[in-house]
Short mmCIF file of C-alpha atoms in Angstrom, two decimals:
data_model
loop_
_atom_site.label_atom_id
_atom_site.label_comp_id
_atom_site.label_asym_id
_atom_site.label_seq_id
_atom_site.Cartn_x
_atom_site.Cartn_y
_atom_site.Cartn_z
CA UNK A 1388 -59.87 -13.43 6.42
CA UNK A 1389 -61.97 -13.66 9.81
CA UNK A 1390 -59.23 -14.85 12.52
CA UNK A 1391 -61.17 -16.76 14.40
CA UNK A 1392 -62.49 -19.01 11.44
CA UNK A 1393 -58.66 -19.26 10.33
CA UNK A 1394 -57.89 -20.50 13.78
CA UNK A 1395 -60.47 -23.32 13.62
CA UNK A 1396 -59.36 -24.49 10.00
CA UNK A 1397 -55.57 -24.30 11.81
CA UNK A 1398 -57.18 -26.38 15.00
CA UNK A 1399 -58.39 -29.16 12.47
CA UNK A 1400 -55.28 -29.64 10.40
CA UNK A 1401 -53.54 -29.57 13.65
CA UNK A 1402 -55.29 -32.04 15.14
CA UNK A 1403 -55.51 -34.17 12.05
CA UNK A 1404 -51.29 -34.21 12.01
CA UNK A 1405 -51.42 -35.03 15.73
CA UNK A 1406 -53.43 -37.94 15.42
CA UNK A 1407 -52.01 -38.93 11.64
CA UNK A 1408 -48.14 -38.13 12.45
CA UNK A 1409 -48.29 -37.60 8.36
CA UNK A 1410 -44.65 -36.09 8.46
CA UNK A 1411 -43.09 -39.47 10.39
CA UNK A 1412 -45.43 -41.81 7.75
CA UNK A 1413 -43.47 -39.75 4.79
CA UNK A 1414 -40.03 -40.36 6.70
CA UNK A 1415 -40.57 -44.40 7.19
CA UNK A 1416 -41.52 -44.34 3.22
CA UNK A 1417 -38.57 -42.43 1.62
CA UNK A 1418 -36.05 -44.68 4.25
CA UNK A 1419 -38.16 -47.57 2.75
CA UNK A 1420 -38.12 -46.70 -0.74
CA UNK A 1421 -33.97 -46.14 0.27
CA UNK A 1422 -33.48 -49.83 1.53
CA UNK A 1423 -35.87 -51.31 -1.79
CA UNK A 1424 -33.41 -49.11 -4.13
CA UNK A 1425 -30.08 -49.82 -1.98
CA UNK A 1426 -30.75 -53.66 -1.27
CA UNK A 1427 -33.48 -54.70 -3.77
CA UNK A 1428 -35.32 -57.87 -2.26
CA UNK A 1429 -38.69 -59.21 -2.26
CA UNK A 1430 -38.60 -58.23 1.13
CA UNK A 1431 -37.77 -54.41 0.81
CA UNK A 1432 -39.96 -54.08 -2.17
CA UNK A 1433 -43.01 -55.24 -0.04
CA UNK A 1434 -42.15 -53.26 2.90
CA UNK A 1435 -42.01 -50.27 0.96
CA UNK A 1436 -45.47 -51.03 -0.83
CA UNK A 1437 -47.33 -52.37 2.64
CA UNK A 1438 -46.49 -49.02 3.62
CA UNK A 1439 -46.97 -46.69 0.51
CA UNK A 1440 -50.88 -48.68 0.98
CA UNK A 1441 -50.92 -48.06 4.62
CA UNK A 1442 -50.27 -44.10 3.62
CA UNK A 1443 -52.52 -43.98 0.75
CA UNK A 1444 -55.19 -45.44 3.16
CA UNK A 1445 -54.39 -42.82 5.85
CA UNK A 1446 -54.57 -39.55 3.50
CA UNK A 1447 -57.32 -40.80 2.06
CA UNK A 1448 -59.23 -40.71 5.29
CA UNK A 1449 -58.44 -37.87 6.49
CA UNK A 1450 -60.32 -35.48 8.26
CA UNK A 1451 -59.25 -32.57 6.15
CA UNK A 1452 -60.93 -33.88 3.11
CA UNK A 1453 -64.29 -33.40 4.88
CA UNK A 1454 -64.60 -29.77 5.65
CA UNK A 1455 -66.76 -27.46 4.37
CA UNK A 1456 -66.42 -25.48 0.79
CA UNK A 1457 -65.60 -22.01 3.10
CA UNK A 1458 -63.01 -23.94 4.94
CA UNK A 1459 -61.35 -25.13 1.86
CA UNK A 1460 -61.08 -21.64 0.44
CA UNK A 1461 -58.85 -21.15 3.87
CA UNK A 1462 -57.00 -23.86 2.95
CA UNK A 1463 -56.45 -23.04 -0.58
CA UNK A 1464 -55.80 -19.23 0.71
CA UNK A 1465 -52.83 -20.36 3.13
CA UNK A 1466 -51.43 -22.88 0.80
CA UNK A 1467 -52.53 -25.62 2.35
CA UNK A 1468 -54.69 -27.67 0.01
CA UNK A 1469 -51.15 -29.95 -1.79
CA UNK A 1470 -49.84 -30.77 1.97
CA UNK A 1471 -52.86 -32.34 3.80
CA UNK A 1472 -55.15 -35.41 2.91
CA UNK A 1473 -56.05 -36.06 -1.09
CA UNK A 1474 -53.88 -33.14 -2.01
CA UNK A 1475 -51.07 -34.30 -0.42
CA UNK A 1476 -51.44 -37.67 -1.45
CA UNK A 1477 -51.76 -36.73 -5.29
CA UNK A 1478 -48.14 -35.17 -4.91
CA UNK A 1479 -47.16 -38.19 -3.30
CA UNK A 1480 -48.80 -40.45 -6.01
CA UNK A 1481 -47.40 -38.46 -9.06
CA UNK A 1482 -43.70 -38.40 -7.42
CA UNK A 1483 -43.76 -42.34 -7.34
CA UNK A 1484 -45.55 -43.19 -10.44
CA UNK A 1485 -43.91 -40.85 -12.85
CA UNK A 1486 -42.64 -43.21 -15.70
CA UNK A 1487 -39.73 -41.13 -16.49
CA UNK A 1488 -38.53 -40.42 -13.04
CA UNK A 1489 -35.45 -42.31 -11.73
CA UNK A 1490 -35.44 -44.15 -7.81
CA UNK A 1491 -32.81 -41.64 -6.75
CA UNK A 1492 -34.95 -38.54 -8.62
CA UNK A 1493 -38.36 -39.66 -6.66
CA UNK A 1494 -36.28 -40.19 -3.29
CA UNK A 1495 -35.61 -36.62 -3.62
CA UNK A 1496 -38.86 -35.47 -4.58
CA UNK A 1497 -40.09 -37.23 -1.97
CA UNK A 1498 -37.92 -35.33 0.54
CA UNK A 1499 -38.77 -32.63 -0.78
CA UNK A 1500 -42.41 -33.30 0.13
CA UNK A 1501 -41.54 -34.07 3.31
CA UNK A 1502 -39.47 -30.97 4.54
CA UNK A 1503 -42.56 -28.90 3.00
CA UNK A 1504 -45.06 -30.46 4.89
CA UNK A 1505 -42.96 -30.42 7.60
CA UNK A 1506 -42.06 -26.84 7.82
CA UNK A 1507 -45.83 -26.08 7.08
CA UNK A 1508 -47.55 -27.79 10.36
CA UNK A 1509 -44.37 -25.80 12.09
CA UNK A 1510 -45.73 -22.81 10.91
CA UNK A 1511 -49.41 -23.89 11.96
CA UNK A 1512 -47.73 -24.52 15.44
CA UNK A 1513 -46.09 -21.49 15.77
CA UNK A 1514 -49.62 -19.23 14.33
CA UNK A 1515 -51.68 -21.12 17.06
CA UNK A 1516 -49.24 -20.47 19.52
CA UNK A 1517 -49.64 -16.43 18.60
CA UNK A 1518 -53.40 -16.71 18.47
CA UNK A 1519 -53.22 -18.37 22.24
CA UNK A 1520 -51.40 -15.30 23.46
CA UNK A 1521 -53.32 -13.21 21.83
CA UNK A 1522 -56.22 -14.87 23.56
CA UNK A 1523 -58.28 -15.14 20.09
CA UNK A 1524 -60.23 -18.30 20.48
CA UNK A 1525 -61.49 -20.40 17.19
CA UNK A 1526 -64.97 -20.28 15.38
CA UNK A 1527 -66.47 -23.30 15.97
CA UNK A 1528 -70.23 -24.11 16.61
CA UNK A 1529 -71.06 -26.45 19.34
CA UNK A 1530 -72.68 -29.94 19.21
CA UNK A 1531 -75.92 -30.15 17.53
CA UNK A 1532 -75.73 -26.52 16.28
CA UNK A 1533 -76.07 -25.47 12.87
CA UNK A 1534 -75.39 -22.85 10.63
CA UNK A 1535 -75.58 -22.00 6.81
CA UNK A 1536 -72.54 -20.14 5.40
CA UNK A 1537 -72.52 -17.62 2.31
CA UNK A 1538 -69.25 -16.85 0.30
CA UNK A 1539 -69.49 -13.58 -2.73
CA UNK A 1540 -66.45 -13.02 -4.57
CA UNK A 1541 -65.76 -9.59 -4.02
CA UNK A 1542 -65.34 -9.28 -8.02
CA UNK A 1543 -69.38 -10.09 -7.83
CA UNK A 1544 -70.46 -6.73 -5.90
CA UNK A 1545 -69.85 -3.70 -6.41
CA UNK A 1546 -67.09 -1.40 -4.01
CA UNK A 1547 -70.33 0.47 -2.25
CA UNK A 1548 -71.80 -0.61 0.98
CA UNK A 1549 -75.18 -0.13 -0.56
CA UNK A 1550 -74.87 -2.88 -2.93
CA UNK A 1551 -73.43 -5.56 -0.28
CA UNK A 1552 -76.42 -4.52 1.95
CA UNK A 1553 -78.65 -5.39 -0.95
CA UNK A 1554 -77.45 -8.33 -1.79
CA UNK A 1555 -77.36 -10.08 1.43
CA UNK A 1556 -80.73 -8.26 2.45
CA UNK A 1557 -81.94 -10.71 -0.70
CA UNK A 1558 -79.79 -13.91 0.10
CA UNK A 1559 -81.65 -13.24 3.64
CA UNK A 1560 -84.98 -13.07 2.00
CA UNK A 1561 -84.15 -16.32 -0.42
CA UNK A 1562 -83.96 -18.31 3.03
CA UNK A 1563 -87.22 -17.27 5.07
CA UNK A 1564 -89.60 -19.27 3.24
CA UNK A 1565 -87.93 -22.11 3.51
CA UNK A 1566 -88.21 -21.23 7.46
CA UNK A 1567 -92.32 -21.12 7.11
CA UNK A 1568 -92.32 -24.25 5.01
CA UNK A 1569 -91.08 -26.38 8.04
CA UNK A 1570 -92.82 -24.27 10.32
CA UNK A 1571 -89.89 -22.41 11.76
CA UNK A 1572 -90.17 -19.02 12.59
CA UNK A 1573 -90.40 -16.77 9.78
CA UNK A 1574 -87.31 -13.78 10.56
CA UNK A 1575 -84.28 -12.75 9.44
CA UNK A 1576 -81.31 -14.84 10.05
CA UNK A 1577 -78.97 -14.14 13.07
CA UNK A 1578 -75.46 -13.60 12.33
CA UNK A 1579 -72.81 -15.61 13.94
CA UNK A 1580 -70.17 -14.23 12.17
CA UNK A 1581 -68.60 -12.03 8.93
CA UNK A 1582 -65.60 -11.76 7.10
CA UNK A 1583 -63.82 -10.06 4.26
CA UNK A 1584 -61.36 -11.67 2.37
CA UNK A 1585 -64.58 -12.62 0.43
CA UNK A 1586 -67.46 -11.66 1.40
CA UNK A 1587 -68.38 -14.00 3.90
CA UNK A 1588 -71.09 -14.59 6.09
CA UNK A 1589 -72.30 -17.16 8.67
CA UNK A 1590 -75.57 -17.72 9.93
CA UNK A 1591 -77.52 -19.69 12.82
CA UNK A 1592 -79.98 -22.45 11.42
CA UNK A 1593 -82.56 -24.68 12.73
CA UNK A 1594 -81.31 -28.25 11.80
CA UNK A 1595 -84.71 -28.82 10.13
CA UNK A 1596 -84.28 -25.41 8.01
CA UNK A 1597 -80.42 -26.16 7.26
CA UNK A 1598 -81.22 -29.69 5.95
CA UNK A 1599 -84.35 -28.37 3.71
CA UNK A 1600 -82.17 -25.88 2.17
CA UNK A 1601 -78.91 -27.62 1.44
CA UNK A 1602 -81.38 -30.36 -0.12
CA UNK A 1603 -82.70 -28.24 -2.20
CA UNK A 1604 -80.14 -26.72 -3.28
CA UNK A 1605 -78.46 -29.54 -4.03
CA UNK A 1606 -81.16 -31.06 -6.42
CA UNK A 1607 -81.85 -27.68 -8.10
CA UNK A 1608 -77.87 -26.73 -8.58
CA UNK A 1609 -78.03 -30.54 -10.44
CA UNK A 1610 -80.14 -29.48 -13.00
CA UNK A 1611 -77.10 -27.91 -14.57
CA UNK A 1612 -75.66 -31.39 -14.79
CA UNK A 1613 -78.84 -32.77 -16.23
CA UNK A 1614 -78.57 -29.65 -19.55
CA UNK A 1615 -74.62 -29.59 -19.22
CA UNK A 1616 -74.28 -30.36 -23.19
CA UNK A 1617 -77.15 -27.70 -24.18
CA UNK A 1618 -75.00 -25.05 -22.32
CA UNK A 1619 -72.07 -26.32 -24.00
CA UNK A 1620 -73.47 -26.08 -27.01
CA UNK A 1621 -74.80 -22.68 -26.80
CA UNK A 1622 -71.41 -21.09 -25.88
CA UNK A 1623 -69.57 -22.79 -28.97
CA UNK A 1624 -72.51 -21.08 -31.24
CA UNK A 1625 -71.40 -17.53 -28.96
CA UNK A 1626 -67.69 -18.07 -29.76
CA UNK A 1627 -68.83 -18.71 -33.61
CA UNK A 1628 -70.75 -16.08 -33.25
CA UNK A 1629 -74.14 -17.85 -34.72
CA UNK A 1630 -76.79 -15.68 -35.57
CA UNK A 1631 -78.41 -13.58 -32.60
CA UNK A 1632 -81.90 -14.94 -33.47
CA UNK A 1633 -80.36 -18.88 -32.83
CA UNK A 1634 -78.29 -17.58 -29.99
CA UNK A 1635 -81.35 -15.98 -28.17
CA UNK A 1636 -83.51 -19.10 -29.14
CA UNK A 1637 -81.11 -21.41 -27.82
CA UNK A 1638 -80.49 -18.92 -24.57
CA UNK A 1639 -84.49 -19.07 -23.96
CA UNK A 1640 -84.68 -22.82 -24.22
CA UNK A 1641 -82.14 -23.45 -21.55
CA UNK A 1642 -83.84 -20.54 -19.25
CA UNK A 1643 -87.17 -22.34 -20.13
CA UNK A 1644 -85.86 -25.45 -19.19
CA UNK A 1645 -83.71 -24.59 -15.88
CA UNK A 1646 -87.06 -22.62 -14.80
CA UNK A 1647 -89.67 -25.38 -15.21
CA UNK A 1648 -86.87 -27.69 -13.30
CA UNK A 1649 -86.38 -25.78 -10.74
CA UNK A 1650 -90.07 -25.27 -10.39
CA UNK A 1651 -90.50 -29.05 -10.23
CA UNK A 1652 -87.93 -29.18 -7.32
CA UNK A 1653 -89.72 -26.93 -5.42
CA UNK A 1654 -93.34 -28.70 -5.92
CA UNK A 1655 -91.70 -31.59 -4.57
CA UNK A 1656 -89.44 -29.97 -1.64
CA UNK A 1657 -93.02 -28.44 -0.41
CA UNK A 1658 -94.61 -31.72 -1.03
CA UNK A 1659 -92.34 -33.44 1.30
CA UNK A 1660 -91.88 -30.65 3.84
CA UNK A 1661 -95.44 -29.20 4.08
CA UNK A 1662 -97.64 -29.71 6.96
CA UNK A 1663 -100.00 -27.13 6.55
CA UNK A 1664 -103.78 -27.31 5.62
CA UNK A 1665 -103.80 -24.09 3.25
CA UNK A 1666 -103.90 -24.91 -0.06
CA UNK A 1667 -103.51 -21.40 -1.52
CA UNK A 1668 -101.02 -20.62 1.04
CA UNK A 1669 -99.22 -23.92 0.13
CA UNK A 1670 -99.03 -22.85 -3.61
CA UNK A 1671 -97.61 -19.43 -2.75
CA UNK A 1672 -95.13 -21.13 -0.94
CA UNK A 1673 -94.14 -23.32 -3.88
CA UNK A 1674 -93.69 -20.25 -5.85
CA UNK A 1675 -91.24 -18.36 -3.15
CA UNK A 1676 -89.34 -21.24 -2.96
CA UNK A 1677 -88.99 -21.48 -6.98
CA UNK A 1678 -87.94 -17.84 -6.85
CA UNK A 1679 -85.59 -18.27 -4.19
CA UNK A 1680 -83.77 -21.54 -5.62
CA UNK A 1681 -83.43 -19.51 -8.87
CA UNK A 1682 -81.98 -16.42 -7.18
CA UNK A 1683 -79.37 -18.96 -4.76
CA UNK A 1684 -78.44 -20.99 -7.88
CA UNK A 1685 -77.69 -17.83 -10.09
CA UNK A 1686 -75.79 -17.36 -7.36
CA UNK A 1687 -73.85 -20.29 -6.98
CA UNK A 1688 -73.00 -20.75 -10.43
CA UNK A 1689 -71.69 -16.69 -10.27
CA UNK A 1690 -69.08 -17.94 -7.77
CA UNK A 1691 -70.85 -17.67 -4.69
CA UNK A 1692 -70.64 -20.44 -2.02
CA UNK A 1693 -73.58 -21.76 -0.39
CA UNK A 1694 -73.01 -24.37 2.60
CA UNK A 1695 -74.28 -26.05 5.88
CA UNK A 1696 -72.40 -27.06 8.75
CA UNK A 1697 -73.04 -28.80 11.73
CA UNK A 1698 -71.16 -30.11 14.97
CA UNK A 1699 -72.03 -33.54 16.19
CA UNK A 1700 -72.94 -34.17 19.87
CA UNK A 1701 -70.68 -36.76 21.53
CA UNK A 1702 -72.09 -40.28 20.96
CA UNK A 1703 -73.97 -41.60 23.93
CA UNK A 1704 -72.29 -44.07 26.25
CA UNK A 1705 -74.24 -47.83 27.20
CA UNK A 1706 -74.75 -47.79 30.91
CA UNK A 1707 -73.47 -50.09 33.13
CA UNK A 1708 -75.21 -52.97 33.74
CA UNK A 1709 -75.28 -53.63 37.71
CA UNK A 1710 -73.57 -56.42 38.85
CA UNK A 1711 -75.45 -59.13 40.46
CA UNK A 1712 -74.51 -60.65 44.02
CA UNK A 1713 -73.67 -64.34 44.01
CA UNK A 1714 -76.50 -66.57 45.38
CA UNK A 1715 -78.89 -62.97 45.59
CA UNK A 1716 -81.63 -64.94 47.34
CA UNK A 1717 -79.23 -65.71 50.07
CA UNK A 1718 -78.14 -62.17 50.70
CA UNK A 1719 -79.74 -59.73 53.56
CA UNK A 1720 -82.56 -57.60 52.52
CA UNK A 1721 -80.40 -54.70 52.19
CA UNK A 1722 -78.64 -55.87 49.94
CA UNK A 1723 -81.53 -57.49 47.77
CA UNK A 1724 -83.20 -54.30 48.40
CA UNK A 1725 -79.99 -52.02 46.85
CA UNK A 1726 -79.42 -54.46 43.36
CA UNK A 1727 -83.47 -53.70 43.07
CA UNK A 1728 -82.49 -50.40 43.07
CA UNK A 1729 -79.72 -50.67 40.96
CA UNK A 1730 -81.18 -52.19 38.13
CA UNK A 1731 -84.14 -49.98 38.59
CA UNK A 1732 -81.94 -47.19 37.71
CA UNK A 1733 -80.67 -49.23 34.90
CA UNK A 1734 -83.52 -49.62 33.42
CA UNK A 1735 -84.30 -45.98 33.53
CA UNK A 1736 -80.43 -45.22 31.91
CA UNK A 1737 -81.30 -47.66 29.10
CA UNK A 1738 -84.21 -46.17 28.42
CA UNK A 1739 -82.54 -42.68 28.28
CA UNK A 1740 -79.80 -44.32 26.32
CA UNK A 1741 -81.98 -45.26 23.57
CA UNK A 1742 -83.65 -42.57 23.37
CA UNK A 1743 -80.10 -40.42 23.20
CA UNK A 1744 -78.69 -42.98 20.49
CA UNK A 1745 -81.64 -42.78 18.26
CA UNK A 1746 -81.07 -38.52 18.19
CA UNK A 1747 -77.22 -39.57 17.87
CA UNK A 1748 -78.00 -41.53 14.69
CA UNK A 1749 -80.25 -39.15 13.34
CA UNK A 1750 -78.09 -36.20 13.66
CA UNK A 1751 -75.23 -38.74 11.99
CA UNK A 1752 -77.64 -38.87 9.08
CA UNK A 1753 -78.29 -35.61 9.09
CA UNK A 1754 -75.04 -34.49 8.99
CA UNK A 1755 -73.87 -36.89 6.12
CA UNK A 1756 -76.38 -35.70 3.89
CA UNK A 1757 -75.26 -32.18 4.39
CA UNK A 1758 -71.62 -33.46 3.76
CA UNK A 1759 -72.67 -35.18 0.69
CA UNK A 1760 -75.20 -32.10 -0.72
CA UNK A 1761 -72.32 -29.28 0.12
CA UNK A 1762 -69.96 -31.70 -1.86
CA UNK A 1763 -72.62 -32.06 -4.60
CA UNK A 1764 -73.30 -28.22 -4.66
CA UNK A 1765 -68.92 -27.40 -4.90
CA UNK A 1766 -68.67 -30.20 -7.62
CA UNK A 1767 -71.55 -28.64 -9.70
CA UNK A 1768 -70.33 -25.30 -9.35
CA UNK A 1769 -68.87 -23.91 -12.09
CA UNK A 1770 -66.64 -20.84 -10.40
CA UNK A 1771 -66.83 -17.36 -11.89
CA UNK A 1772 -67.42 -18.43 -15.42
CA UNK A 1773 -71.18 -18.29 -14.97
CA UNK A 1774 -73.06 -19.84 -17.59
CA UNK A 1775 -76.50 -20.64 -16.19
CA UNK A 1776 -78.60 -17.21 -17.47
CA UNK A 1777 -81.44 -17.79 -15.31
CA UNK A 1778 -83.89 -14.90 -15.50
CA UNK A 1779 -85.64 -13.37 -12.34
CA UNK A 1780 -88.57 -11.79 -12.76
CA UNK A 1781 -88.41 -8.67 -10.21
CA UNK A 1782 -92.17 -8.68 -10.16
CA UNK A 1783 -91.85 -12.23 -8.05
CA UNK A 1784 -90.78 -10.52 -5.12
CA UNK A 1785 -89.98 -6.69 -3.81
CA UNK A 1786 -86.17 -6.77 -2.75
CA UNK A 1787 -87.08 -3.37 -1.20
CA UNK A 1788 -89.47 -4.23 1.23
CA UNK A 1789 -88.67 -5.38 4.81
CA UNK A 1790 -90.34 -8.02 6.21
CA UNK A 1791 -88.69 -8.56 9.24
#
């Protein structure tokens, strides 16, 4: 696990107690749920459920339940993923609405909650406190950066350094035309960061490249959705062993079918994104973006995780509007002179303002579309149990040659 990334995924569920104070909200329940079972009332009874809705609303909103697919895997790596946000809440959820439990049996399980998740954000604490004197510093990116970040299960590549050179050389490859259909530079990706728990990289992105790429991804990977009860299908007639002439016909009609898909995504990625005059050039392009959406969702649905992430810039702040002088026409020149100037300056902040808020809102946009795809894209995928046999056609592209 790369230190520096743990210490940001620490940093967030840090700051998310700080600001939630989730232990004290699971305190002032349980002493609730105490008084409704000790002193039943109207009274106690909605006290304890104002506040079990007041909790629900809380975990719910939390800022854990947002991160990145890579940044969950930390979480679900440190045992972290039943004591913050949904996860936590689910806990608390089944502990109160189990039928068979008794008051004084959910009282305890609720403690018992409690003095986890309370001895866990110690422990975060105490590992952030070590990192400081160690002077390691979190992985973050700064505002309006980007970067797209690849997880392989070690189980999917071989022990050899060859083979993990090979098969990010073609993950890097699978990206660069979607750099030349937005007119970015076409060249390798620069590396931000690695690390080896999985196999893990992180790479810098133009927001323009990041958001064409998660996008696609997204509708492609949802073509699996869209043939879900053909695939299901086809591995009840492998368990029954069917005849190989059915199983292979029924294999080719979902590679047929995931193919022409995908094919139709890209048409319509490079009919959105190009800006180009070359025709020829524009249908090459729709083919090496086919290839490479077949490659990065063979991927995916192997296990690998494919995700964008971005840092918003700080929202702009409305200038001040200048305060006029009582009766201004009555004042001396100088100071008739200095409100001119004043609002003169105004008017050039405002400007500048709305010209900062209108980038604000589109990197908000941005940004929740990338949330929504990379949640799309980890819903979708189906873990290690790959089922989506897309064939690849070496002949599309040469893995061996460098085009850097």
């Amino acid at each position: 696990m790369n230190v520096e990334r743990l210490y940001a995924a620490l940093n967030i569920i840090r700051n998310e107690n700080r600001k939630r104070k989730v232990v004290s909200e699971v305190e002032e329940l349980i002493v609730l749920l105490k008084q409704s079972v000790e002193a039943p009332s109207d009274e106690a009874n909605g006290a304890f459920k104002t506040k079990y809705a007041q909790i629900i609303g809380m975990l719910t909103s939390c800022e854990s339940n947002n991160v990145g697919p890579t940044t969950r895997m930390v979480y679900s790596d440190i045992g972290a993923t039943d004591k913050l946000g949904v996860g936590l809440l689910s806990r608390i959820k089944d502990t109160i609405s189990d039928n068979n439990i008794t008051p004084s049996s959910a009282l305890s399980g609720l403690s018992k909650i409690r003095d986890e998740v309370g001895d866990f954000h110690t422990n975060v604490k105490q590992i952030l406190s070590g990192l400081n004197k160690f002077g390691i510093e979190p992985d973050v990116i700064d505002p309006g950066e980007y970067e797209i970040g690849v997880s392989i299960p070690r189980d999917n590549i071989g022990g050899d350094l060859s083979s993990l050179i090979k098969e990010f050389k073609i993950i890097d490859q699978s990206f660069r035309p979607f750099n030349e259909l937005v007119g970015a530079e076409v060249i390798s990706c620069k590396l931000r960061s690695i690390s080896s728990s999985e196999w893990q990289v992180f790479l810098d992105s133009a927001p323009i490249v990041s958001v064409v790429i998660i996008t696609a991804l997204e509708r492609a990977v949802a073509l699996y959705k869209n043939i879900l009860d053909t695939i299901k299908l086809h591995k009840e007639m492998v368990k029954k062993d069917y005849p190989e002439k059915i199983l292979s016909a029924s294999q080719d009609h979902i590679d047929e079918k995931l193919q022409n898909d995908i094919r139709q995504v890209a048409e319509g990625i490079v009919d959105e994104e190009y800006k180009g005059q070359d025709e020829a050039r524009k249908k090459e392009l729709i083919s090496d973006i086919s290839f490479s959406l077949r490659f990065l969702v063979k991927k995916i649905d192997g296990g690998v995780t494919i995700e964008v992430k971005t840092e918003l810039t700080k929202e702009p702040e409305k200038p001040k509007v200048p305060i006029k002088p009582d009766e201004l026409e009555k004042q001396s020149k100088e100071i008739q002179d200095e409100y001119a100037k004043s609002i003169a300056i105004y008017n050039g902040e405002q400007k500048e303002y709305g010209i900062n808020l209108e980038h604000y809102k589109m990197q908000l946009a941005i940004s929740d579309k990338i949330h929504t795809c990379n949640d799309n894209i980890l819903k979708l995928r189906n873990g290690n149990d790959s089922v989506l046999k897309i064939s690849l056609d070496d002949t599309d592209t040469d893995t061996d040659t460098d085009t850097d």
